[in-house]
GROMACS .gro file of C-alpha atoms in nm:
model
  180
    1UNK     CA    1   0.000   0.000   0.000
    2UNK     CA    2   0.283   0.241   0.089
    3UNK     CA    3   0.461   0.177  -0.244
    4UNK     CA    4   0.139   0.236  -0.438
    5UNK     CA    5   0.089   0.570  -0.266
    6UNK     CA    6   0.454   0.665  -0.330
    7UNK     CA    7   0.419   0.580  -0.700
    8UNK     CA    8   0.104   0.793  -0.731
    9UNK     CA    9   0.283   1.083  -0.564
   10UNK     CA   10   0.585   1.035  -0.792
   11UNK     CA   11   0.363   1.016  -1.100
   12UNK     CA   12   0.188   1.340  -1.003
   13UNK     CA   13   0.522   1.506  -0.930
   14UNK     CA   14   0.666   1.379  -1.257
   15UNK     CA   15   0.384   1.535  -1.455
   16UNK     CA   16   0.458   1.866  -1.287
   17UNK     CA   17   0.832   1.838  -1.345
   18UNK     CA   18   0.792   1.760  -1.713
   19UNK     CA   19   0.545   2.042  -1.761
   20UNK     CA   20   0.823   2.282  -1.664
   21UNK     CA   21   1.062   2.148  -1.928
   22UNK     CA   22   0.850   2.219  -2.234
   23UNK     CA   23   0.891   2.597  -2.273
   24UNK     CA   24   1.188   2.764  -2.444
   25UNK     CA   25   1.243   3.002  -2.149
   26UNK     CA   26   1.233   2.905  -1.781
   27UNK     CA   27   1.298   3.078  -1.452
   28UNK     CA   28   1.548   2.947  -1.201
   29UNK     CA   29   1.528   3.154  -0.885
   30UNK     CA   30   1.516   3.520  -0.980
   31UNK     CA   31   1.725   3.494  -1.295
   32UNK     CA   32   1.567   3.447  -1.635
   33UNK     CA   33   1.743   3.205  -1.866
   34UNK     CA   34   1.827   3.309  -2.219
   35UNK     CA   35   1.643   3.112  -2.487
   36UNK     CA   36   1.859   2.862  -2.670
   37UNK     CA   37   1.801   2.668  -2.988
   38UNK     CA   38   1.729   2.300  -2.935
   39UNK     CA   39   2.057   2.114  -2.901
   40UNK     CA   40   2.294   2.412  -2.877
   41UNK     CA   41   2.348   2.387  -2.501
   42UNK     CA   42   2.651   2.188  -2.384
   43UNK     CA   43   2.584   2.217  -2.008
   44UNK     CA   44   2.220   2.241  -1.895
   45UNK     CA   45   2.101   2.300  -1.539
   46UNK     CA   46   1.771   2.148  -1.426
   47UNK     CA   47   1.632   2.252  -1.088
   48UNK     CA   48   1.382   2.015  -0.927
   49UNK     CA   49   1.116   2.173  -0.706
   50UNK     CA   50   0.952   1.869  -0.543
   51UNK     CA   51   0.598   1.844  -0.682
   52UNK     CA   52   0.621   2.176  -0.869
   53UNK     CA   53   0.751   2.197  -1.227
   54UNK     CA   54   1.127   2.186  -1.279
   55UNK     CA   55   1.306   2.484  -1.428
   56UNK     CA   56   1.609   2.493  -1.652
   57UNK     CA   57   1.878   2.719  -1.793
   58UNK     CA   58   2.173   2.684  -2.025
   59UNK     CA   59   2.501   2.722  -1.836
   60UNK     CA   60   2.729   2.684  -2.138
   61UNK     CA   61   2.648   2.677  -2.509
   62UNK     CA   62   2.818   2.433  -2.745
   63UNK     CA   63   3.146   2.563  -2.883
   64UNK     CA   64   3.219   2.771  -2.573
   65UNK     CA   65   3.578   2.722  -2.463
   66UNK     CA   66   3.631   2.709  -2.088
   67UNK     CA   67   3.956   2.638  -1.905
   68UNK     CA   68   3.968   2.296  -1.739
   69UNK     CA   69   4.054   2.430  -1.393
   70UNK     CA   70   3.831   2.172  -1.231
   71UNK     CA   71   3.659   1.850  -1.325
   72UNK     CA   72   3.325   2.003  -1.217
   73UNK     CA   73   3.127   2.108  -1.527
   74UNK     CA   74   2.827   2.256  -1.344
   75UNK     CA   75   2.803   2.594  -1.171
   76UNK     CA   76   2.874   2.454  -0.827
   77UNK     CA   77   2.940   2.134  -0.638
   78UNK     CA   78   2.580   2.109  -0.509
   79UNK     CA   79   2.460   1.975  -0.846
   80UNK     CA   80   2.444   1.615  -0.963
   81UNK     CA   81   2.629   1.592  -1.294
   82UNK     CA   82   2.527   1.344  -1.566
   83UNK     CA   83   2.761   1.292  -1.861
   84UNK     CA   84   2.623   1.202  -2.206
   85UNK     CA   85   2.782   0.888  -2.355
   86UNK     CA   86   3.124   0.975  -2.214
   87UNK     CA   87   3.344   0.937  -1.908
   88UNK     CA   88   3.343   1.207  -1.640
   89UNK     CA   89   3.447   1.546  -1.779
   90UNK     CA   90   3.525   1.415  -2.128
   91UNK     CA   91   3.378   1.721  -2.298
   92UNK     CA   92   3.038   1.593  -2.410
   93UNK     CA   93   2.696   1.727  -2.306
   94UNK     CA   94   2.627   1.752  -1.931
   95UNK     CA   95   2.305   1.774  -1.728
   96UNK     CA   96   2.340   1.951  -1.392
   97UNK     CA   97   2.053   1.856  -1.162
   98UNK     CA   98   1.981   2.011  -0.824
   99UNK     CA   99   1.689   2.056  -0.586
  100UNK     CA  100   1.464   1.783  -0.451
  101UNK     CA  101   1.243   1.553  -0.656
  102UNK     CA  102   1.270   1.315  -0.946
  103UNK     CA  103   1.325   1.350  -1.318
  104UNK     CA  104   1.202   1.093  -1.571
  105UNK     CA  105   1.440   1.104  -1.867
  106UNK     CA  106   1.213   0.876  -2.075
  107UNK     CA  107   0.950   1.143  -2.126
  108UNK     CA  108   1.118   1.314  -2.419
  109UNK     CA  109   1.379   1.578  -2.488
  110UNK     CA  110   1.526   1.777  -2.203
  111UNK     CA  111   1.581   2.152  -2.214
  112UNK     CA  112   1.900   2.102  -2.419
  113UNK     CA  113   1.703   1.938  -2.701
  114UNK     CA  114   1.846   1.592  -2.633
  115UNK     CA  115   1.661   1.283  -2.520
  116UNK     CA  116   1.876   1.171  -2.226
  117UNK     CA  117   1.691   0.841  -2.171
  118UNK     CA  118   1.947   0.558  -2.179
  119UNK     CA  119   2.231   0.797  -2.272
  120UNK     CA  120   2.415   0.876  -1.948
  121UNK     CA  121   2.747   0.697  -1.904
  122UNK     CA  122   2.892   0.864  -1.593
  123UNK     CA  123   2.791   1.079  -1.296
  124UNK     CA  124   2.922   1.288  -1.008
  125UNK     CA  125   2.706   1.345  -0.700
  126UNK     CA  126   2.635   1.687  -0.559
  127UNK     CA  127   2.533   1.755  -0.201
  128UNK     CA  128   2.218   1.540  -0.213
  129UNK     CA  129   2.192   1.166  -0.182
  130UNK     CA  130   1.953   0.989  -0.415
  131UNK     CA  131   1.919   0.705  -0.660
  132UNK     CA  132   1.914   0.614  -1.027
  133UNK     CA  133   1.647   0.386  -1.173
  134UNK     CA  134   1.668   0.172  -1.483
  135UNK     CA  135   1.294   0.209  -1.559
  136UNK     CA  136   1.012   0.444  -1.469
  137UNK     CA  137   0.678   0.346  -1.317
  138UNK     CA  138   0.571   0.039  -1.125
  139UNK     CA  139   0.880  -0.165  -1.201
  140UNK     CA  140   1.193   0.050  -1.161
  141UNK     CA  141   1.422  -0.239  -1.251
  142UNK     CA  142   1.773  -0.210  -1.116
  143UNK     CA  143   1.832   0.081  -0.880
  144UNK     CA  144   2.164   0.241  -0.787
  145UNK     CA  145   2.185   0.448  -0.469
  146UNK     CA  146   2.442   0.721  -0.406
  147UNK     CA  147   2.546   0.945  -0.118
  148UNK     CA  148   2.587   1.318  -0.144
  149UNK     CA  149   2.927   1.479  -0.116
  150UNK     CA  150   3.115   1.803  -0.145
  151UNK     CA  151   3.356   1.920  -0.414
  152UNK     CA  152   3.625   1.688  -0.553
  153UNK     CA  153   3.558   1.429  -0.280
  154UNK     CA  154   3.196   1.384  -0.393
  155UNK     CA  155   3.103   1.030  -0.498
  156UNK     CA  156   3.117   0.964  -0.871
  157UNK     CA  157   3.118   0.672  -1.107
  158UNK     CA  158   3.039   0.520  -1.440
  159UNK     CA  159   2.737   0.311  -1.530
  160UNK     CA  160   2.919  -0.017  -1.593
  161UNK     CA  161   2.674  -0.283  -1.470
  162UNK     CA  162   2.922  -0.405  -1.208
  163UNK     CA  163   2.802  -0.489  -0.854
  164UNK     CA  164   2.523  -0.243  -0.766
  165UNK     CA  165   2.572  -0.014  -1.068
  166UNK     CA  166   2.332   0.037  -1.355
  167UNK     CA  167   2.468  -0.072  -1.692
  168UNK     CA  168   2.590   0.189  -1.941
  169UNK     CA  169   2.309   0.371  -2.124
  170UNK     CA  170   2.026   0.234  -1.905
  171UNK     CA  171   1.948   0.535  -1.680
  172UNK     CA  172   1.584   0.648  -1.696
  173UNK     CA  173   1.494   0.816  -1.363
  174UNK     CA  174   1.703   1.038  -1.133
  175UNK     CA  175   1.585   1.104  -0.776
  176UNK     CA  176   1.742   1.361  -0.544
  177UNK     CA  177   1.642   1.321  -0.178
  178UNK     CA  178   1.703   1.675  -0.052
  179UNK     CA  179   1.752   2.034  -0.164
  180UNK     CA  180   2.081   2.148  -0.015
   0.00000   0.00000   0.00000
C-alpha cells in the first residue's frame, strides 16, 4: 500500500516536473534564462522543485571554450552531474541537476534538445543523496543508490553494470532526496 501511494505521488510530481521542461524560457530563482536553440546547449542546469515543475537554464552553449581548472562542469558542487555517452568530464553534453524531486528522462527531450533516456554513461554526486532507476513506473528495474558529497571528494562513477551499478546507457529516472 505504501509503495502504491509513493508511486502515485511520484507520477503526479513527474507530470509537474515535465510540464516545466517544455517551454523555451524558464525561470530558475530570480534569474531568467536566455532562450537557446534545441541542441545548442553543452551544459544544462535542471532545478527540481519537489511536486512543482522543474526549471532549466543553459550554463554553457556548445562551442564555448572554458579552461579545465576543475573536473566540475556545473556551476557549483551542489549539483548532480550526468555525462552524455562519455566518461566524467570528457567534454560531451552535461546535465546539472539540483533541488529535490525526481526526473524521468524517458518522457522526451530535455531543455538542451536531447533525449537523455538511456544515454548517461557517468555521474558525479552533488550535495544530495539519491538514486538512479533503470525504468520508470511500477517496475523501476535495477536501482543504484548514491550518497551526497562536497567538491572533488563527492562520490562519482560510471554506469558499468558491475556490482550495484546500472549498466551503461540504461538510466531512466534520477531522484534527489534533498535540496541542499
